[in-house]
XYZ file of C-alpha atoms in Angstrom:
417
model
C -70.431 42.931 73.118
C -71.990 39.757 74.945
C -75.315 42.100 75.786
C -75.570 43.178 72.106
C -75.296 39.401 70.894
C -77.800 38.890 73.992
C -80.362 41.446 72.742
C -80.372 40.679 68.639
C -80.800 37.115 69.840
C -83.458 37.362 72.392
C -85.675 39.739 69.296
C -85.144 36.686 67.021
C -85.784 33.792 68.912
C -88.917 35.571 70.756
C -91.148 35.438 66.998
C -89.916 32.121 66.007
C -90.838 30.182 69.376
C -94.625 31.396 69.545
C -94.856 30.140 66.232
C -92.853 27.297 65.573
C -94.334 23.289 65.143
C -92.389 21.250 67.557
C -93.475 18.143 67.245
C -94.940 15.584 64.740
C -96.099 13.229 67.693
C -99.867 11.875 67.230
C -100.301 11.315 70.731
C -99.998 15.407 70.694
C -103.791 14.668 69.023
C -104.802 14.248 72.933
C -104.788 17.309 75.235
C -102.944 20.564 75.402
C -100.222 18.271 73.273
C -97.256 17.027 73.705
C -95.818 18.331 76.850
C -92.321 19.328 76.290
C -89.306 18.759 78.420
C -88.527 21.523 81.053
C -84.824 22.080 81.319
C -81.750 22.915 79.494
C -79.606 20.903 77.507
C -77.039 20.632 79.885
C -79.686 18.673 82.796
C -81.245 17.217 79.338
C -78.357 15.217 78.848
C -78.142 13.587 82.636
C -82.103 12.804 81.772
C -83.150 15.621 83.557
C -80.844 16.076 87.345
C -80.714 19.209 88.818
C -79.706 18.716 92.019
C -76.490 20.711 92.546
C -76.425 24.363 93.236
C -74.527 25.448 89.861
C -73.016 29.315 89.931
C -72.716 29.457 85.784
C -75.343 27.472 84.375
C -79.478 28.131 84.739
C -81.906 25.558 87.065
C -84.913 26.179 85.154
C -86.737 23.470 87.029
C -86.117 24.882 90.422
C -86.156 28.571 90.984
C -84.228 28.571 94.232
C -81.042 27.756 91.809
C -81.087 31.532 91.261
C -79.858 32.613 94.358
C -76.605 30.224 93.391
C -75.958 32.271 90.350
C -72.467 34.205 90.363
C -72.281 35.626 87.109
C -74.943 36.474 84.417
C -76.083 34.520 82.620
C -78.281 34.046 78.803
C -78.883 30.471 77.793
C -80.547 29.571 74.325
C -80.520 26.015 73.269
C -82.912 23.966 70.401
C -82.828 20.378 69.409
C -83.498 18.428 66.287
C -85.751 15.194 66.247
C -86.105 12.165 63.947
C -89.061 10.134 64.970
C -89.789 7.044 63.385
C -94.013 6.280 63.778
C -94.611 2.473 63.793
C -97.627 0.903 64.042
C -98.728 -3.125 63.871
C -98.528 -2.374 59.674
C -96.937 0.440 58.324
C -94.183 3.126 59.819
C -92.930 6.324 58.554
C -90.548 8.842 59.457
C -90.436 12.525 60.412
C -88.444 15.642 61.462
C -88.496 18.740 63.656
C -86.383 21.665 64.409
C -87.056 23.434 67.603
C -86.378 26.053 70.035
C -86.636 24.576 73.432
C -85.700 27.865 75.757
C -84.779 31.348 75.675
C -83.321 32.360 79.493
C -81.328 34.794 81.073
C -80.325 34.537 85.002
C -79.201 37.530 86.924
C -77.008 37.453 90.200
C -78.457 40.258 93.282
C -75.788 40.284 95.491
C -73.920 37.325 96.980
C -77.541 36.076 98.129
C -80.051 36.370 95.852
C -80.641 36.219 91.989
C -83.217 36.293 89.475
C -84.385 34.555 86.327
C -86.887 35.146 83.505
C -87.836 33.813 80.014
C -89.872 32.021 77.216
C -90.163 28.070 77.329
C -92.438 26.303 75.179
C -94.482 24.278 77.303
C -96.560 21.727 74.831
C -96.406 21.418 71.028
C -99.245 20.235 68.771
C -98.028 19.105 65.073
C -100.122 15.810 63.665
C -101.457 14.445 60.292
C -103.746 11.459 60.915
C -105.768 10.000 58.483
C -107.784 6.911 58.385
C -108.938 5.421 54.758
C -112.316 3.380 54.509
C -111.136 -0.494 53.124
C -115.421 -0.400 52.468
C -116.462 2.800 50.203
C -119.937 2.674 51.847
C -117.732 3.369 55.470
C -116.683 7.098 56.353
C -113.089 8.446 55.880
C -110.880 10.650 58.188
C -108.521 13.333 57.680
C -107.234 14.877 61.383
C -104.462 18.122 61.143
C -103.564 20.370 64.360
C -100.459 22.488 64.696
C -99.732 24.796 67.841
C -99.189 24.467 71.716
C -98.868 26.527 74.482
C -95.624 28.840 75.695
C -94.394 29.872 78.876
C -92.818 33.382 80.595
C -91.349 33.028 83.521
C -89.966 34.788 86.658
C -88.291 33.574 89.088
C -86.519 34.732 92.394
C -84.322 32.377 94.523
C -82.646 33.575 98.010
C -79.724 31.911 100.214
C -80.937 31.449 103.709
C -78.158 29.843 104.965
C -74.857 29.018 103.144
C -75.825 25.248 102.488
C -80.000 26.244 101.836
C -81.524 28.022 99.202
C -85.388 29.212 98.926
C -86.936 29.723 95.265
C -90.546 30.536 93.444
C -90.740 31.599 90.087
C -94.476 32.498 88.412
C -95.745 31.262 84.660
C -98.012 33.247 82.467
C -99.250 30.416 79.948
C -100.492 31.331 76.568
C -100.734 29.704 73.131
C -103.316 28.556 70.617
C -104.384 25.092 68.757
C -105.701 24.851 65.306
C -107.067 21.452 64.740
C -109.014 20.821 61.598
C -111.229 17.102 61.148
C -112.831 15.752 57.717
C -114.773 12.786 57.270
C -115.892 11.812 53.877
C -116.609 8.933 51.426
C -114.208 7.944 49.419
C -116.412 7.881 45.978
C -118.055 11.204 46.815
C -116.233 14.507 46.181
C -117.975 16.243 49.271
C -117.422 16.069 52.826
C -118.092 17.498 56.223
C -115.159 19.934 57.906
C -114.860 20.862 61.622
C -112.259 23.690 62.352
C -111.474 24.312 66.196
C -109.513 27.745 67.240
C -108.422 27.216 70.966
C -106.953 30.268 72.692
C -105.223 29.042 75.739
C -104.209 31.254 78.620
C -103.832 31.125 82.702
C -101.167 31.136 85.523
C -99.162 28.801 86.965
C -96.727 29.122 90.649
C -93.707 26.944 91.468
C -91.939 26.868 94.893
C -88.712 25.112 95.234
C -85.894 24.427 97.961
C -81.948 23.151 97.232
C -79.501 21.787 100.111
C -75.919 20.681 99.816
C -73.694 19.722 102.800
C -70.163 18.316 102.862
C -69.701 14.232 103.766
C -66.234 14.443 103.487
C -63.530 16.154 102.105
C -64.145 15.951 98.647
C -67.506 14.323 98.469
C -70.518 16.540 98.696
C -74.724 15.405 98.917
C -77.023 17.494 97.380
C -80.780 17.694 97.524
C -83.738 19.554 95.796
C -87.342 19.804 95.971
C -89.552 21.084 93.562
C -93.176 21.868 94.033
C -95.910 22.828 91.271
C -98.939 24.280 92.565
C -102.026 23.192 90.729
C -103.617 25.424 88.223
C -105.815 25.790 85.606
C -105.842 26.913 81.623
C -109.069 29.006 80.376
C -109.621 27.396 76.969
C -111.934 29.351 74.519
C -112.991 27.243 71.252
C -114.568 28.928 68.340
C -115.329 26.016 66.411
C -117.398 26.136 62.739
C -118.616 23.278 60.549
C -118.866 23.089 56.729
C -119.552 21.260 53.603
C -117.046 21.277 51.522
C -115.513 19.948 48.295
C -112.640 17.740 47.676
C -110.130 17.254 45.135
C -107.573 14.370 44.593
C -104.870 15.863 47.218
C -107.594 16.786 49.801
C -107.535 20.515 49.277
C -111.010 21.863 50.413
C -113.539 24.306 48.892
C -115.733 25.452 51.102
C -119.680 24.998 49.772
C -121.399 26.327 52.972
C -120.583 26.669 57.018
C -122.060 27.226 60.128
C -122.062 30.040 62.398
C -119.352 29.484 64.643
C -119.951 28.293 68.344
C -117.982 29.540 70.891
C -117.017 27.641 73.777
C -115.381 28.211 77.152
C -113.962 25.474 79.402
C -111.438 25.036 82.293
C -108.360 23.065 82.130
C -106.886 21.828 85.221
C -103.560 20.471 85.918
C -102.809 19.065 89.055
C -99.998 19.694 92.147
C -96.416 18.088 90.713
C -93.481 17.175 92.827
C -90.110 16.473 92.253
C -87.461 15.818 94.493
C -83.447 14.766 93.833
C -80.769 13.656 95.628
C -77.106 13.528 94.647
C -73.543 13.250 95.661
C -70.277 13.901 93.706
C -67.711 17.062 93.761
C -67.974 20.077 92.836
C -66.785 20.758 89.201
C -65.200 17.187 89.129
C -67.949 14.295 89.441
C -71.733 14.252 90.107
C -74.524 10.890 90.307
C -77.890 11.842 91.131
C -81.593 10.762 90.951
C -84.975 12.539 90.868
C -88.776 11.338 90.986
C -91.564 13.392 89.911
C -95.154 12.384 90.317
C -98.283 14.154 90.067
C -102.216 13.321 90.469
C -103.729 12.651 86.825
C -105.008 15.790 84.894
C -107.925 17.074 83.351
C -107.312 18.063 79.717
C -110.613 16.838 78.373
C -111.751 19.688 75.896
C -115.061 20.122 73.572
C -113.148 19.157 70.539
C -110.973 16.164 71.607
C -113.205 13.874 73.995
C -112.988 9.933 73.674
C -113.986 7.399 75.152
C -111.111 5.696 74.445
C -108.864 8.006 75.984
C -108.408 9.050 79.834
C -105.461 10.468 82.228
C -103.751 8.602 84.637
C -101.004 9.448 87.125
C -97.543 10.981 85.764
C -94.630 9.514 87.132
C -90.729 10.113 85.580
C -87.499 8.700 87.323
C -84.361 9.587 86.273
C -80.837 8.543 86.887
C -78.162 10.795 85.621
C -74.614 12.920 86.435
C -71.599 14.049 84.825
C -67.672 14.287 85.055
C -65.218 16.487 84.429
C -61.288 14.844 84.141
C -59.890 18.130 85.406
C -61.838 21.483 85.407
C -58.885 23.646 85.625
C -56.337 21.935 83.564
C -54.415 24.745 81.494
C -52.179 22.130 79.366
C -55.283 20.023 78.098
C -58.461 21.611 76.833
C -60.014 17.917 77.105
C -59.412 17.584 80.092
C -61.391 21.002 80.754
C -64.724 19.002 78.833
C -67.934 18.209 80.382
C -69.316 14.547 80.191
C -72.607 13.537 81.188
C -75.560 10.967 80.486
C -78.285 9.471 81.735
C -81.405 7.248 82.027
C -85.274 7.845 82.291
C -88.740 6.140 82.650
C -91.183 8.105 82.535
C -95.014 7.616 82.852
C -97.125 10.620 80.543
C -100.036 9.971 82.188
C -102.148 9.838 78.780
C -104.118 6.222 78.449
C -105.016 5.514 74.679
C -107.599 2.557 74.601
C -106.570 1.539 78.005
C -103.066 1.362 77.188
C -100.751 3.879 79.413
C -98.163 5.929 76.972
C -94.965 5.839 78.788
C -91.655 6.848 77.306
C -88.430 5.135 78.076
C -84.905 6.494 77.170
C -80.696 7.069 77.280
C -79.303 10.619 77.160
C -75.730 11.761 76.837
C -73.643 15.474 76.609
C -70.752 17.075 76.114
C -69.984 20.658 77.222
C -67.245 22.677 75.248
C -65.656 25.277 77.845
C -64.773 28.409 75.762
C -61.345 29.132 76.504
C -60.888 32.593 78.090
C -64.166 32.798 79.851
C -66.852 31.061 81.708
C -69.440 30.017 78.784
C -69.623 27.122 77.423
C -71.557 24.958 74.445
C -73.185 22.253 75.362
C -74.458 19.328 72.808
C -76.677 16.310 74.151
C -78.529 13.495 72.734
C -81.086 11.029 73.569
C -82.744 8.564 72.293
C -85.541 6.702 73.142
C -89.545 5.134 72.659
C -92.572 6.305 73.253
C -95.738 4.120 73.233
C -96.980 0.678 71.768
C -98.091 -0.289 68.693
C -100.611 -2.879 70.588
C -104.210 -1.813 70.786
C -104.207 -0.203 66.985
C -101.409 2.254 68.551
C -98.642 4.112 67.623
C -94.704 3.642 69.140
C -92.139 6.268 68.504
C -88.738 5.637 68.746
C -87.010 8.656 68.313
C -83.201 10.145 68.168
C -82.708 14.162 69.604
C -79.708 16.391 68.747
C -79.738 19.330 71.303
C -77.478 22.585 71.325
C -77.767 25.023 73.660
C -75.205 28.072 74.388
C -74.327 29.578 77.441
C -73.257 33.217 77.813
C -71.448 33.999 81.075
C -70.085 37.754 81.865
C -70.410 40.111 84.987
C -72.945 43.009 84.109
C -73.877 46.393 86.072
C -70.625 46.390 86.848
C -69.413 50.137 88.079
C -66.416 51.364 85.813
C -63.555 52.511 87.503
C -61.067 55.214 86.194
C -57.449 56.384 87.241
């Protein structure tokens, strides 16, 4: 029954994530957009840690969690997000609903195990506009919707009892639709740039995970994580017109261009990330992880500023859970999942020479269901996101996540009397 539920699901969710808008950030303006978390809901709501070596719930940060896997295992979680945009004047507020992973992980013995899926990687979703005070001065109207999406494989293998080796491989695609219109505010006509970006390359991760015993009922866990770099092929047809323009800003076109086509290489640099925790096993875990990587290179023919650059990433994270008592059969609190944690986390993207860094709090609850290993999991964070110094923007934002997590043993050989 769990494989049919599996299957209708994975046919659903596979449409709506290439097309979906997840985000309503105008920093996604800059880039390949804004670059989504990588992870479940469950390491989500401990900002991120992935340290221990989990047998019912999917690593998707480091593939050498595979090999850890005892059952299989489908996990599909989504999150909704209120933003609220402030600047130095004026705020508003928006909404998004989103799919945030589609993933199954397969055990291969008592050694070995596999993973594949969908994750959408970056999200592009903005409405900017900037209105003339002077009618002699030009007006601007910015949209883009889009981003780029993620399948993965992955294959992780126990070397020793306490070490496990992982490295997964990414085919990126996706495409951005960004349309710009400047015009005078006492003039019905106006010039229109459209941009199609088709977005595609590779990407190879290598990972390790350690645990050892301190004492008795203490354990210290370790992970490394390591992102080779790589590069995105980005092809822009881009097209400019004169058009006409009503009261609401619907266009008409009066006469275009032929369209240009433009190739150019996107290159993101070597990441690394590496955790340490300590805690017991299905009782208690505290952990923290670094990540850092060299700045990128995301400059395309249709978004370079001066005013903007790329620095360094950096994101720290603090996080862990606890469970009061895992295999409690009088209680089914007890038997619930509590975690939370804390981030900073440096994007990397400088907006006139201000760095956009995003600071927040994350907590979770996992719901065991009763009579099997799979669970539902609900986290939220909350948390800001730029300045509104330097003409910018700051985000402070609230995220509801749900994910749910299938766990069953297939392949299994049937046995009759």
């Amino acid at each position: 029954m769990i494989k049919r539920i599996v299957f209708s699901i994975c046919l659903l969710v596979s449409a709506y994530s290439v097309a979906q808008e997840g985000t309503a950030s105008p920093y996604s303006f800059f880039g390949i957009g804004d670059v989504r978390f990588k992870g479940t809901v469950e390491m989500r709501a401990m900002a991120g840690i992935g340290v221990e070596q989990d047998s019912i719930h999917i690593n998707l940060d480091n593939p050498s969690s595979f090999a850890n896997l005892k059952l299989t295992t489908f996990a599909l979680g989504g999150g909704f997000n209120q933003t609220n945009l402030k600047s130095a004047k004026e705020s508003a507020a928006v909404q998004r609903v989103a799919l945030d992973y589609l993933a199954v992980g397969l055990p291969l013995g008592t050694k070995a195990g596999l993973g594949f899926g969908l994750i959408p990687y970056s999200s592009v979703g903005y409405k900017i506009e900037s209105i003339a005070t002077d009618a002699t001065q030009n007006s601007s109207r910015f949209d883009g919707k889009g981003g780029l999406n993620k399948v993965f494989l992955g294959f992780g293998y126990k070397l020793l009892p306490q070490l496990s080796l992982g490295a997964d491989a990414h085919y990126n695609f996706g495409t951005i639709n960004t349309s710009s219109l400047e015009f005078l505010s006492t003039i019905p006509v106006g010039t229109r740039e459209i941009n199609n970006v088709t977005l595609t390359g590779f990407n190879f991760n290598v990972g390790l995970m350690f645990q050892t015993k301190l004492t008795a009922k203490t354990n210290f866990y370790s992970s490394f994580n390591y992102s080779l770099e790589s590069s995105l092929k980005s092809v822009n047809l881009s097209s400019i017109s004169t058009v006409l323009i009503d009261a609401e800003f619907n266009n008409s076109l009066v006469d275009t261009s032929d369209q240009i086509e433009t190739t150019t290489n996107l290159t993101t640099p070597s990441k690394m990330t590496l955790g340490i925790g300590f805690g017991s096993s299905k009782k208690w875990l505290l952990g923290t992880q670094i990540s850092f990587r060299d700045p990128a290179n995301f400059v395309n023919t249709y978004n370079d500023f001066n005013a903007v650059s790329y620095g360094k990433y950096q994101k720290v994270s603090l996080g862990g859970y606890y469970i009061p008592n895992y295999n409690s059969f009088t209680s089914y609190a007890k038997r619930i999942v509590y975690r939370g944690g804390l981030k900073y986390e440096q994007t990397g993207l400088i907006v006139n020479s201000k760095s956009i860094n995003d600071i927040g709090a994350t907590m979770g609850i996992g719901f065991p269901v009763s009579g099997s290993f799979s669970n539902i999991n609900l986290g939220f964070e909350i948390g800001k996101r730029g300045t509104t110094s330097q003409g910018l923007i700051q985000e402070n934002y609230a995220i509801l996540s749900l994910s749910l997590s299938l766990n069953d043993r297939w392949f299994q050989k049937r046995k009759f009397d």
